[in-house]
Amino acid sequence: MKTLSKLWIGIAFLAVITPLGLYVPYKLNSKSAWGEWSAQEIKMLVGYIPGELEKVSGVWKAPVSGYGAHGWFGKDAAHRGFGYFLSGIIGIAACVGIAFIIGKILSKKEKKR
């Protein structure tokens, strides 16, 4: 099997398991998915907020937060999981598309030399 085929299989596998990021915390009665904690949630979990985290906690805001389609936020885990999966597919498609366009542009510049 070619390396590129293995890469696509790996990407497809990761896209398929993305809903686990919502489903597992939901089943464990956790408030947030692993690693998506706010500074306040970390304080509740560990008892304090690390100094540097407290300084930078408001710097980054997600460009598209929530991972779900409008009207799905009050739905069950299956609907939210599908929204999470869909956002993963859209993100993968955007990254692949941008990389493909950049590759085409750079290959045209190489041919002109």
C-alpha positions as a printed NumPy array, in Angstrom:
array([[  0.   ,   0.   ,   0.   ],
       [  1.332,   3.427,  -0.912],
       [  2.167,   5.976,   1.752],
       [ -0.409,   8.415,   0.385],
       [ -3.142,   5.771,   0.654],
       [ -2.158,   5.118,   4.252],
       [ -2.337,   8.85 ,   4.927],
       [ -5.884,   9.095,   3.518],
       [ -6.98 ,   6.055,   5.511],
       [ -5.558,   7.641,   8.663],
       [ -7.303,  10.959,   7.963],
       [-10.605,   9.162,   7.272],
       [-10.244,   7.2  ,  10.525],
       [ -9.634,  10.381,  12.512],
       [-12.65 ,  12.056,  10.888],
       [-14.874,   9.101,  11.748],
       [-13.842,   9.058,  15.417],
       [-14.201,  12.842,  15.953],
       [-17.662,  12.508,  17.536],
       [-16.03 ,  10.557,  20.373],
       [-14.739,  13.92 ,  21.609],
       [-18.322,  14.805,  22.508],
       [-19.841,  11.407,  23.104],
       [-17.392,  10.103,  25.722],
       [-17.592,  13.178,  27.999],
       [-21.387,  13.091,  27.613],
       [-21.48 ,   9.453,  28.738],
       [-19.104,  10.182,  31.635],
       [-21.201,  13.186,  32.731],
       [-18.282,  15.516,  32.13 ],
       [-18.879,  19.148,  31.26 ],
       [-16.361,  19.515,  28.429],
       [-14.468,  17.41 ,  25.944],
       [-10.9  ,  16.459,  26.86 ],
       [ -8.538,  19.417,  26.558],
       [-11.252,  21.96 ,  25.791],
       [-11.403,  23.325,  29.306],
       [-11.588,  26.974,  30.172],
       [ -9.308,  28.422,  32.805],
       [-12.165,  28.253,  35.31 ],
       [-12.791,  24.56 ,  34.568],
       [ -9.089,  23.822,  35.104],
       [ -9.319,  25.609,  38.437],
       [-12.242,  23.365,  39.401],
       [-10.368,  20.234,  38.253],
       [ -6.918,  20.905,  39.719],
       [ -7.544,  23.574,  42.303],
       [ -5.634,  26.463,  40.7  ],
       [ -4.987,  28.19 ,  37.388],
       [ -1.361,  28.078,  36.207],
       [  0.003,  31.641,  36.028],
       [  0.783,  31.775,  32.322],
       [ -2.529,  30.144,  31.403],
       [ -4.378,  32.816,  33.325],
       [ -2.513,  35.529,  31.391],
       [ -3.268,  34.086,  27.946],
       [ -6.667,  32.511,  28.548],
       [ -8.551,  35.287,  26.74 ],
       [ -6.141,  35.705,  23.822],
       [ -7.452,  32.976,  21.513],
       [-11.085,  32.887,  20.482],
       [-12.31 ,  30.108,  18.194],
       [-13.202,  31.469,  14.74 ],
       [-16.112,  29.025,  14.534],
       [-17.102,  27.848,  17.966],
       [-19.56 ,  25.173,  18.972],
       [-18.935,  22.701,  16.118],
       [-22.654,  22.357,  15.503],
       [-25.215,  23.688,  13.091],
       [-27.586,  26.392,  14.308],
       [-30.513,  24.897,  16.169],
       [-28.593,  21.737,  17.194],
       [-27.142,  22.986,  20.469],
       [-30.048,  21.75 ,  22.567],
       [-30.156,  18.361,  20.827],
       [-28.933,  14.988,  22.044],
       [-25.4  ,  13.621,  21.748],
       [-26.078,  11.969,  18.37 ],
       [-26.996,  15.282,  16.742],
       [-24.077,  17.1  ,  18.327],
       [-21.755,  14.261,  17.326],
       [-22.889,  14.579,  13.723],
       [-22.203,  18.318,  13.843],
       [-18.758,  17.583,  15.263],
       [-18.137,  15.038,  12.488],
       [-19.373,  17.454,   9.834],
       [-17.078,  20.208,  11.105],
       [-14.161,  17.762,  10.936],
       [-14.974,  16.856,   7.331],
       [-15.297,  20.53 ,   6.359],
       [-11.983,  21.308,   8.077],
       [-10.215,  18.431,   6.324],
       [-11.675,  19.474,   2.97 ],
       [-10.581,  23.085,   3.523],
       [ -7.021,  22.057,   4.459],
       [ -6.708,  19.654,   1.523],
       [ -8.153,  22.245,  -0.87 ],
       [ -5.786,  24.97 ,   0.306],
       [ -2.79 ,  22.619,   0.138],
       [ -3.827,  21.535,  -3.381],
       [ -4.129,  25.145,  -4.575],
       [ -0.779,  26.109,  -3.053],
       [  0.797,  23.014,  -4.644],
       [ -0.579,  23.953,  -8.069],
       [  0.698,  27.513,  -7.75 ],
       [  4.154,  26.378,  -6.649],
       [  4.381,  23.724,  -9.379],
       [  3.572,  26.346, -12.034],
       [  6.392,  28.529, -10.718],
       [  8.793,  25.559, -10.902],
       [  7.857,  24.857, -14.551],
       [  8.559,  28.479, -15.562],
       [ 12.151,  28.317, -14.3  ]])
